[in-house]
């Protein structure tokens, strides 16, 4: 059975019991979230290290790599991470309900679906230059170099199809320490390999891209090898034809998850595309790229908490413990907001200094300092929004949240950013403010939904989902035969 199956958490009856609940939930959340955050930070650092190495080659290579990594790599990451997030719902609830054997089946289904999805993204990379020009990027040289870099990092995109399902499989069982160790090892390898290819051998931007691809695949294959070799009694029962059963229902939830997360992840990536239309686009794109990179570092912490709260909610709902799920949600939202405020304060204190890590250009450093206030505000909003999305994934609400994201981001926030940036001539700051308004609206709506949630009904729905998708006679027969 899953962890803590049986009696629900006790109701909070006073200050003492509230403090005990907060301590207990914090311990559980951070024991899951910290290794996931380390693993995610390590993988994100692969991108950051690539940006840093390319940044010291010049402003044009930095702008090209920033566009390729923030638009094309983010497109792949968002789509495949979203598709893989279906496993957070299914594996988490199945593990909570004690149907551990189904975890390996779900993993294999996800590998099949995500590898097929990765193939569909190939034209996006192959035709990167005309797509960038059609999107309005006015600098032809920048579009050409960004397209070349995008093509060089395309092999790395396929690693996400292996990486994300394996990570979700391990997260559902709280086997997260191994993710951290593999991530750290992969990052150390990437730094050394990037130095060899870019600095020692002088391969420049192509060398940085090659190091990026190899490092991402090393992390993905390391996780897969651990599951196949060391998880035979914990969900992995070998390859099974049961992976091909109930495929359409799995694809449907995967697509809902992908739409939900893609609309979130691509949204901030659209700032880079819109900024490319401004005058002096290279400085604007570079300054925004540095800020988005810093924001991404903070975001990795909350991706860890996103995964942790998704595991907690899905496990508790699968175990029939709705009050425990509610307690986890309350604690993670409060703690995330506090961390976001601390990050904003640090950005404002060091606004004149952190750009030095990325560039020696004084004009670019000054441009970053001017928009650091917006970066701080973004960090506060992005502290709450990811964990609320994690609650949605744990509860299986992906379809509903996808509609909310579409309205808040692309009907409200994106047009507002365009108006402020171009029609009212506020430049990159106006684009950013408008899009932050979309994030704020989405966060408020999701918080309202969480506040009104009937957790007992959600626990009953989770039990029904596990029975429907994991309990068919055909699937059980194939597992027993396996």
Coordinates of C-alpha atoms in Angstrom, one line a residue:
X1 CA 0.0 0.0 0.0
X2 CA 0.9 3.7 -0.4
X3 CA 2.3 5.7 2.5
X4 CA 0.0 6.6 5.3
X5 CA -2.9 4.6 4.0
X6 CA -5.9 4.4 6.3
X7 CA -7.1 7.0 8.8
X8 CA -7.1 10.6 7.7
X9 CA -5.1 13.4 9.3
X10 CA -6.5 14.9 12.5
X11 CA -8.4 18.2 12.3
X12 CA -6.5 21.3 13.5
X13 CA -8.0 22.4 16.8
X14 CA -5.7 25.0 18.1
X15 CA -2.4 26.8 17.8
X16 CA -0.4 23.8 19.1
X17 CA -2.0 21.3 16.7
X18 CA -1.6 23.9 13.8
X19 CA 2.1 24.2 14.6
X20 CA 2.5 20.5 14.7
X21 CA 0.7 20.1 11.4
X22 CA 2.8 22.8 9.7
X23 CA 6.0 21.1 11.0
X24 CA 4.9 17.7 9.9
X25 CA 3.8 18.8 6.5
X26 CA 6.9 21.0 6.0
X27 CA 9.1 18.0 6.8
X28 CA 7.3 15.8 4.3
X29 CA 7.2 18.5 1.6
X30 CA 10.9 19.4 1.8
X31 CA 12.0 15.8 2.1
X32 CA 10.4 15.3 -1.3
X33 CA 10.9 18.8 -2.8
X34 CA 14.6 19.4 -1.9
X35 CA 16.1 16.5 -3.9
X36 CA 13.7 17.3 -6.8
X37 CA 14.7 21.0 -6.6
X38 CA 18.4 20.0 -6.7
X39 CA 17.8 17.7 -9.6
X40 CA 15.8 20.3 -11.5
X41 CA 18.3 23.1 -10.7
X42 CA 21.0 20.8 -12.0
X43 CA 19.2 20.3 -15.3
X44 CA 18.4 24.0 -15.5
X45 CA 22.0 24.8 -14.7
X46 CA 23.0 22.8 -17.8
X47 CA 21.1 25.5 -19.8
X48 CA 22.6 28.3 -17.7
X49 CA 26.1 27.0 -18.1
X50 CA 25.6 26.8 -21.9
X51 CA 24.3 30.5 -21.8
X52 CA 27.4 31.6 -19.8
X53 CA 29.9 29.9 -22.1
X54 CA 28.2 31.3 -25.2
X55 CA 27.8 34.8 -23.6
X56 CA 31.6 35.2 -23.4
X57 CA 31.8 34.6 -27.1
X58 CA 30.0 37.9 -27.8
X59 CA 26.6 39.7 -27.7
X60 CA 25.3 38.2 -31.0
X61 CA 26.0 34.5 -30.0
X62 CA 24.5 35.2 -26.5
X63 CA 21.3 36.7 -28.1
X64 CA 21.1 33.7 -30.5
X65 CA 21.6 31.1 -27.8
X66 CA 19.1 33.0 -25.5
X67 CA 16.4 32.8 -28.2
X68 CA 17.1 29.2 -29.0
X69 CA 17.1 28.1 -25.4
X70 CA 14.2 30.3 -24.2
X71 CA 12.0 29.7 -27.2
X72 CA 12.8 26.4 -28.9
X73 CA 14.2 24.4 -26.0
X74 CA 11.5 25.8 -23.7
X75 CA 8.9 24.8 -26.3
X76 CA 10.2 21.2 -26.2
X77 CA 10.6 21.2 -22.5
X78 CA 7.1 22.6 -21.9
X79 CA 5.4 20.2 -24.3
X80 CA 7.1 17.0 -23.1
X81 CA 7.1 18.0 -19.4
X82 CA 3.4 18.6 -19.8
X83 CA 2.8 15.2 -21.5
X84 CA 4.9 13.5 -18.8
X85 CA 3.0 15.2 -16.0
X86 CA 0.1 12.9 -16.6
X87 CA 2.3 10.4 -14.7
X88 CA 2.2 12.6 -11.6
X89 CA -1.5 12.2 -11.4
X90 CA -1.7 8.5 -12.3
X91 CA 1.5 7.1 -10.6
X92 CA 0.9 9.2 -7.5
X93 CA -2.7 8.1 -7.1
X94 CA -2.0 4.5 -8.0
X95 CA 0.9 4.4 -5.4
X96 CA -1.4 5.9 -2.8
X97 CA -4.0 3.2 -3.5
X98 CA -1.4 0.4 -3.3
X99 CA -1.4 -0.6 -7.0
X100 CA 2.4 -0.4 -7.3
X101 CA 2.6 -2.8 -10.2
X102 CA 0.8 -0.2 -12.4
X103 CA 3.6 2.3 -12.1
X104 CA 5.9 0.5 -14.5
X105 CA 3.0 0.1 -17.0
X106 CA 2.2 3.9 -16.8
X107 CA 6.0 4.6 -17.3
X108 CA 6.2 2.6 -20.5
X109 CA 3.0 4.2 -21.9
X110 CA 4.5 7.6 -21.2
X111 CA 7.8 6.7 -23.0
X112 CA 5.8 5.6 -26.1
X113 CA 3.6 8.7 -26.1
X114 CA 6.5 11.2 -25.5
X115 CA 8.9 9.7 -28.0
X116 CA 6.2 10.0 -30.7
X117 CA 5.4 13.5 -29.5
X118 CA 9.1 14.4 -29.8
X119 CA 9.2 13.4 -33.4
X120 CA 6.3 15.8 -34.1
X121 CA 8.5 18.7 -32.9
X122 CA 11.3 18.1 -35.5
X123 CA 9.9 20.5 -38.1
X124 CA 9.8 23.2 -35.5
X125 CA 13.6 23.0 -35.2
X126 CA 14.3 22.4 -38.9
X127 CA 12.3 25.5 -40.0
X128 CA 13.4 27.7 -37.1
X129 CA 14.7 30.6 -39.1
X130 CA 11.6 31.3 -41.2
X131 CA 9.4 30.8 -38.1
X132 CA 11.5 33.4 -36.2
X133 CA 11.2 35.9 -39.1
X134 CA 7.5 35.2 -39.5
X135 CA 7.1 35.9 -35.7
X136 CA 8.6 39.3 -36.4
X137 CA 12.2 39.1 -35.3
X138 CA 13.7 41.9 -37.4
X139 CA 17.4 41.2 -37.1
X140 CA 18.2 38.7 -39.9
X141 CA 21.6 37.8 -38.6
X142 CA 20.1 37.1 -35.2
X143 CA 17.4 34.9 -36.7
X144 CA 20.0 33.0 -38.7
X145 CA 22.3 32.3 -35.7
X146 CA 19.4 31.5 -33.4
X147 CA 18.0 29.0 -35.9
X148 CA 21.4 27.3 -36.3
X149 CA 21.8 27.0 -32.5
X150 CA 18.2 25.6 -32.2
X151 CA 19.1 22.9 -34.8
X152 CA 22.2 22.0 -32.8
X153 CA 20.3 21.5 -29.6
X154 CA 17.5 19.5 -31.2
X155 CA 19.0 16.1 -30.0
X156 CA 18.7 17.3 -26.4
X157 CA 15.0 17.7 -26.8
X158 CA 14.6 14.0 -27.4
X159 CA 16.2 13.3 -24.0
X160 CA 13.2 15.0 -22.3
X161 CA 11.0 12.1 -23.6
X162 CA 13.0 9.7 -21.4
X163 CA 13.9 12.1 -18.6
X164 CA 10.5 13.3 -17.5
X165 CA 8.6 10.0 -17.3
X166 CA 11.4 8.4 -15.3
X167 CA 11.5 11.4 -13.0
X168 CA 7.7 11.2 -12.4
X169 CA 7.9 7.5 -11.8
X170 CA 10.5 8.0 -9.0
X171 CA 8.8 11.0 -7.6
X172 CA 5.5 9.2 -7.1
X173 CA 7.2 6.8 -4.7
X174 CA 9.3 9.6 -3.1
X175 CA 12.5 8.0 -4.4
X176 CA 13.9 11.4 -5.1
X177 CA 17.5 11.3 -3.7
X178 CA 18.7 9.4 -6.7
X179 CA 17.4 12.2 -9.0
X180 CA 19.5 14.7 -7.1
X181 CA 22.7 12.7 -7.3
X182 CA 22.3 12.0 -11.0
X183 CA 21.5 15.7 -11.7
X184 CA 24.6 16.9 -9.8
X185 CA 26.8 14.4 -11.6
X186 CA 25.3 15.4 -14.9
X187 CA 26.0 19.1 -14.2
X188 CA 29.6 18.5 -13.2
X189 CA 30.1 16.6 -16.4
X190 CA 28.5 19.4 -18.4
X191 CA 30.8 22.1 -16.9
X192 CA 33.9 20.1 -17.7
X193 CA 32.7 19.0 -21.2
X194 CA 31.7 22.6 -22.1
X195 CA 35.1 23.9 -21.0
X196 CA 36.8 21.2 -23.1
X197 CA 34.7 21.9 -26.3
X198 CA 34.3 25.7 -26.1
X199 CA 37.5 26.9 -24.3
X200 CA 40.1 24.2 -24.9
X201 CA 39.2 23.0 -28.4
X202 CA 37.7 26.4 -29.5
X203 CA 34.5 24.9 -31.0
X204 CA 32.5 28.0 -30.0
X205 CA 28.7 27.9 -30.0
X206 CA 28.5 24.5 -31.8
X207 CA 30.7 23.1 -29.0
X208 CA 28.4 24.5 -26.3
X209 CA 25.4 23.0 -28.0
X210 CA 27.0 19.6 -28.3
X211 CA 27.9 19.6 -24.6
X212 CA 24.3 20.6 -23.9
X213 CA 22.9 17.6 -25.9
X214 CA 25.3 15.0 -24.5
X215 CA 24.8 16.2 -20.9
X216 CA 21.0 16.0 -21.1
X217 CA 21.1 12.5 -22.5
X218 CA 23.6 11.4 -19.8
X219 CA 21.1 12.5 -17.1
X220 CA 18.1 10.9 -18.8
X221 CA 19.8 7.5 -19.4
X222 CA 21.2 7.5 -15.8
X223 CA 17.6 7.8 -14.5
X224 CA 16.3 5.1 -16.8
X225 CA 19.2 2.7 -15.9
X226 CA 18.5 3.2 -12.2
X227 CA 14.8 2.2 -12.7
X228 CA 15.5 -0.9 -14.8
X229 CA 18.4 -2.0 -12.6
X230 CA 17.2 -1.2 -9.1
X231 CA 13.4 -0.7 -9.0
X232 CA 12.3 -4.3 -9.9
X233 CA 10.2 -4.6 -6.7
X234 CA 9.1 -1.0 -6.7
X235 CA 6.9 -0.6 -9.7
X236 CA 9.2 -1.8 -12.5
X237 CA 8.2 -5.4 -13.4
X238 CA 9.9 -5.5 -16.8
X239 CA 8.5 -4.7 -20.2
X240 CA 4.8 -5.5 -20.6
X241 CA 2.2 -5.4 -23.4
X242 CA -0.1 -3.9 -20.8
X243 CA 1.5 -0.6 -21.7
X244 CA -0.6 -0.5 -24.9
X245 CA -3.9 -0.9 -23.0
X246 CA -6.1 2.1 -22.2
X247 CA -3.8 4.1 -24.4
X248 CA -6.3 6.7 -25.6
X249 CA -7.4 7.7 -22.1
X250 CA -3.7 8.0 -21.2
X251 CA -3.0 10.2 -24.3
X252 CA -6.0 12.4 -23.5
X253 CA -4.8 13.1 -20.0
X254 CA -1.2 13.6 -21.3
X255 CA -2.5 16.1 -23.8
X256 CA -4.5 18.0 -21.2
X257 CA -1.4 18.1 -19.0
X258 CA 0.7 19.3 -21.9
X259 CA -1.7 22.1 -22.9
X260 CA -1.9 23.2 -19.2
X261 CA 1.9 23.4 -18.7
X262 CA 2.7 24.6 -22.2
X263 CA 0.4 27.6 -21.9
X264 CA 2.3 28.4 -18.7
X265 CA 5.9 27.8 -19.9
X266 CA 5.6 29.3 -23.4
X267 CA 3.9 32.4 -22.0
X268 CA 7.1 33.9 -20.5
X269 CA 9.0 32.7 -23.6
X270 CA 6.7 34.9 -25.6
X271 CA 8.3 37.9 -23.9
X272 CA 11.5 37.2 -25.7
X273 CA 9.8 36.9 -29.1
X274 CA 7.9 40.2 -28.5
X275 CA 11.0 41.9 -27.3
X276 CA 12.7 41.0 -30.6
X277 CA 10.5 43.6 -32.4
X278 CA 11.8 46.5 -30.3
X279 CA 14.5 48.9 -31.5
X280 CA 17.9 47.8 -30.4
X281 CA 16.5 44.3 -30.1
X282 CA 19.9 42.7 -29.3
X283 CA 20.4 44.7 -26.0
X284 CA 16.7 44.2 -25.1
X285 CA 16.8 40.4 -25.8
X286 CA 20.1 40.0 -24.0
X287 CA 18.9 41.9 -20.9
X288 CA 15.6 40.0 -20.8
X289 CA 17.5 36.7 -21.4
X290 CA 19.7 37.3 -18.3
X291 CA 16.7 38.2 -16.2
X292 CA 14.7 35.2 -17.4
X293 CA 17.8 33.0 -16.6
X294 CA 17.9 34.4 -13.0
X295 CA 14.1 33.9 -12.7
X296 CA 14.6 30.3 -13.9
X297 CA 17.0 29.6 -11.1
X298 CA 14.3 30.6 -8.6
X299 CA 11.7 28.8 -10.6
X300 CA 13.5 25.5 -10.2
X301 CA 13.0 25.7 -6.5
X302 CA 9.3 26.0 -7.0
X303 CA 9.3 23.2 -9.7
X304 CA 10.6 21.1 -6.8
X305 CA 7.7 22.2 -4.6
X306 CA 5.3 21.8 -7.5
X307 CA 6.4 18.1 -7.8
X308 CA 6.4 17.7 -4.0
X309 CA 2.8 19.0 -3.6
X310 CA 1.7 17.0 -6.6
X311 CA 3.1 13.8 -4.9
X312 CA 1.6 14.7 -1.6
X313 CA -1.9 15.5 -3.0
X314 CA -2.0 12.5 -5.4
X315 CA -0.7 10.1 -2.7
X316 CA -3.2 11.3 -0.1
X317 CA -6.2 11.4 -2.4
X318 CA -5.3 7.9 -3.6
X319 CA -5.1 6.8 0.0
X320 CA -8.5 8.3 0.8
X321 CA -7.1 11.0 3.1
X322 CA -8.7 14.3 1.9
X323 CA -7.9 16.4 5.0
X324 CA -4.2 15.4 4.8
X325 CA -4.2 16.6 1.2
X326 CA -5.8 19.9 2.2
X327 CA -3.2 20.5 5.0
X328 CA -0.4 19.9 2.5
X329 CA -1.9 22.5 0.1
X330 CA -2.2 25.2 2.8
X331 CA 1.4 24.7 4.0
X332 CA 3.0 24.7 0.6
X333 CA 1.3 27.9 -0.5
X334 CA 2.3 29.8 2.6
X335 CA 5.9 28.7 2.5
X336 CA 6.2 29.4 -1.3
X337 CA 5.0 33.0 -0.9
X338 CA 7.6 33.6 1.9
X339 CA 10.4 32.2 -0.3
X340 CA 9.3 34.4 -3.2
X341 CA 9.4 37.6 -1.1
X342 CA 12.9 36.7 0.1
X343 CA 14.1 36.1 -3.6
X344 CA 12.6 39.5 -4.6
X345 CA 14.5 41.3 -1.8
X346 CA 17.8 39.6 -2.9
X347 CA 17.3 40.7 -6.5
X348 CA 16.6 44.3 -5.5
X349 CA 19.6 44.4 -3.2
X350 CA 22.0 43.0 -5.9
X351 CA 20.3 44.5 -9.0
X352 CA 23.5 46.3 -10.1
X353 CA 25.8 43.2 -9.8
X354 CA 24.3 39.9 -10.9
X355 CA 24.5 40.7 -14.7
X356 CA 28.3 40.7 -14.4
X357 CA 28.2 36.9 -14.2
X358 CA 26.8 36.8 -17.8
X359 CA 28.4 39.7 -19.6
X360 CA 31.3 42.2 -19.6
X361 CA 29.2 44.7 -21.6
X362 CA 28.5 47.8 -19.3
X363 CA 25.5 48.9 -21.4
X364 CA 23.9 45.5 -21.1
X365 CA 24.6 45.4 -17.3
X366 CA 22.8 48.8 -16.9
X367 CA 19.9 47.5 -19.0
X368 CA 19.5 44.5 -16.7
X369 CA 19.6 46.7 -13.6
X370 CA 16.8 48.9 -15.0
X371 CA 14.3 46.0 -15.3
X372 CA 15.4 44.2 -12.1
X373 CA 12.4 45.5 -10.2
X374 CA 10.1 43.6 -12.6
X375 CA 12.3 40.5 -12.1
X376 CA 11.6 40.7 -8.4
X377 CA 7.9 41.0 -8.9
X378 CA 8.0 38.1 -11.3
X379 CA 9.7 36.0 -8.6
X380 CA 6.9 36.7 -6.1
X381 CA 4.2 35.7 -8.5
X382 CA 6.1 32.7 -9.8
X383 CA 6.5 31.5 -6.2
X384 CA 2.8 30.7 -5.7
X385 CA 1.7 29.9 -9.3
X386 CA 3.8 26.7 -9.8
X387 CA 2.7 25.1 -6.5
X388 CA -0.9 25.8 -7.2
X389 CA -0.4 24.1 -10.6
X390 CA 1.1 21.2 -8.7
X391 CA -2.1 20.9 -6.7
X392 CA -4.0 20.8 -10.0
X393 CA -1.8 18.0 -11.3
X394 CA -2.0 16.0 -8.1
X395 CA -5.8 16.3 -8.3
X396 CA -6.1 15.6 -12.0
X397 CA -7.6 19.0 -12.9
X398 CA -5.4 19.6 -16.0
X399 CA -8.2 20.2 -18.4
X400 CA -9.8 22.9 -16.3
X401 CA -6.5 24.7 -15.7
X402 CA -5.7 24.6 -19.4
X403 CA -8.8 26.7 -20.2
X404 CA -7.9 29.1 -17.3
X405 CA -4.4 29.5 -18.6
X406 CA -5.6 30.2 -22.2
X407 CA -7.9 33.0 -21.0
X408 CA -5.6 34.6 -18.5
X409 CA -2.4 34.4 -20.5
X410 CA -3.3 34.6 -24.2
X411 CA -6.6 36.5 -24.1
X412 CA -5.7 39.0 -21.4
X413 CA -2.0 39.1 -20.5
X414 CA -0.3 38.8 -23.9
X415 CA -2.5 41.5 -25.7
X416 CA -2.0 43.8 -22.6
X417 CA 1.7 43.4 -22.8
X418 CA 1.7 44.2 -26.5
X419 CA -0.3 47.3 -26.0
X420 CA 1.9 48.6 -23.1
X421 CA 5.1 47.7 -25.0
X422 CA 4.3 49.0 -28.4
X423 CA 1.3 51.2 -28.4
X424 CA 2.2 53.1 -25.2
X425 CA 6.0 52.8 -25.9
X426 CA 7.0 51.3 -22.6
X427 CA 9.3 48.9 -24.3
X428 CA 10.4 45.7 -22.7
X429 CA 9.1 46.9 -19.3
X430 CA 5.6 47.4 -20.7
X431 CA 5.6 43.9 -22.3
X432 CA 6.7 42.4 -19.0
X433 CA 4.1 44.3 -16.9
X434 CA 1.2 43.3 -19.1
X435 CA 2.2 39.6 -19.1
X436 CA 2.7 39.7 -15.3
X437 CA -0.9 40.9 -15.0
X438 CA -2.0 37.6 -16.8
X439 CA 0.0 35.6 -14.3
X440 CA -1.5 37.4 -11.4
X441 CA -5.1 36.8 -12.7
X442 CA -4.4 33.1 -13.2
X443 CA -3.0 32.7 -9.8
X444 CA -6.0 34.4 -8.1
X445 CA -8.4 32.2 -10.0
X446 CA -6.5 29.0 -9.1
X447 CA -6.3 30.0 -5.4
X448 CA -10.1 30.6 -5.4
X449 CA -10.6 27.1 -6.9
X450 CA -8.3 25.5 -4.4
X451 CA -10.2 27.3 -1.6
X452 CA -13.6 26.0 -2.8
X453 CA -12.4 22.4 -3.4
X454 CA -14.3 19.6 -1.9
X455 CA -11.4 17.3 -0.9
X456 CA -13.6 14.4 0.0
X457 CA -15.1 14.4 -3.5
X458 CA -11.6 14.6 -5.0
X459 CA -10.5 11.5 -2.9
X460 CA -13.5 9.6 -4.2
X461 CA -12.7 10.6 -7.8
X462 CA -9.1 9.5 -7.4
X463 CA -10.3 6.1 -6.2
X464 CA -12.6 5.8 -9.2
X465 CA -9.7 6.8 -11.6
X466 CA -7.4 4.2 -10.2
X467 CA -10.0 1.5 -10.5
X468 CA -10.9 2.5 -14.1
X469 CA -7.3 2.8 -15.5
X470 CA -5.5 0.2 -13.4
X471 CA -8.0 -2.5 -12.7
X472 CA -9.2 -3.9 -16.0
X473 CA -9.1 -7.6 -16.2
X474 CA -7.0 -7.5 -19.4
X475 CA -4.4 -5.3 -17.8
X476 CA -4.2 -7.4 -14.6
X477 CA -3.9 -10.6 -16.7
X478 CA -1.0 -9.2 -18.7
X479 CA 0.8 -8.1 -15.5
X480 CA 0.3 -11.5 -13.9
X481 CA 1.6 -13.2 -17.1
X482 CA 4.6 -10.8 -17.1

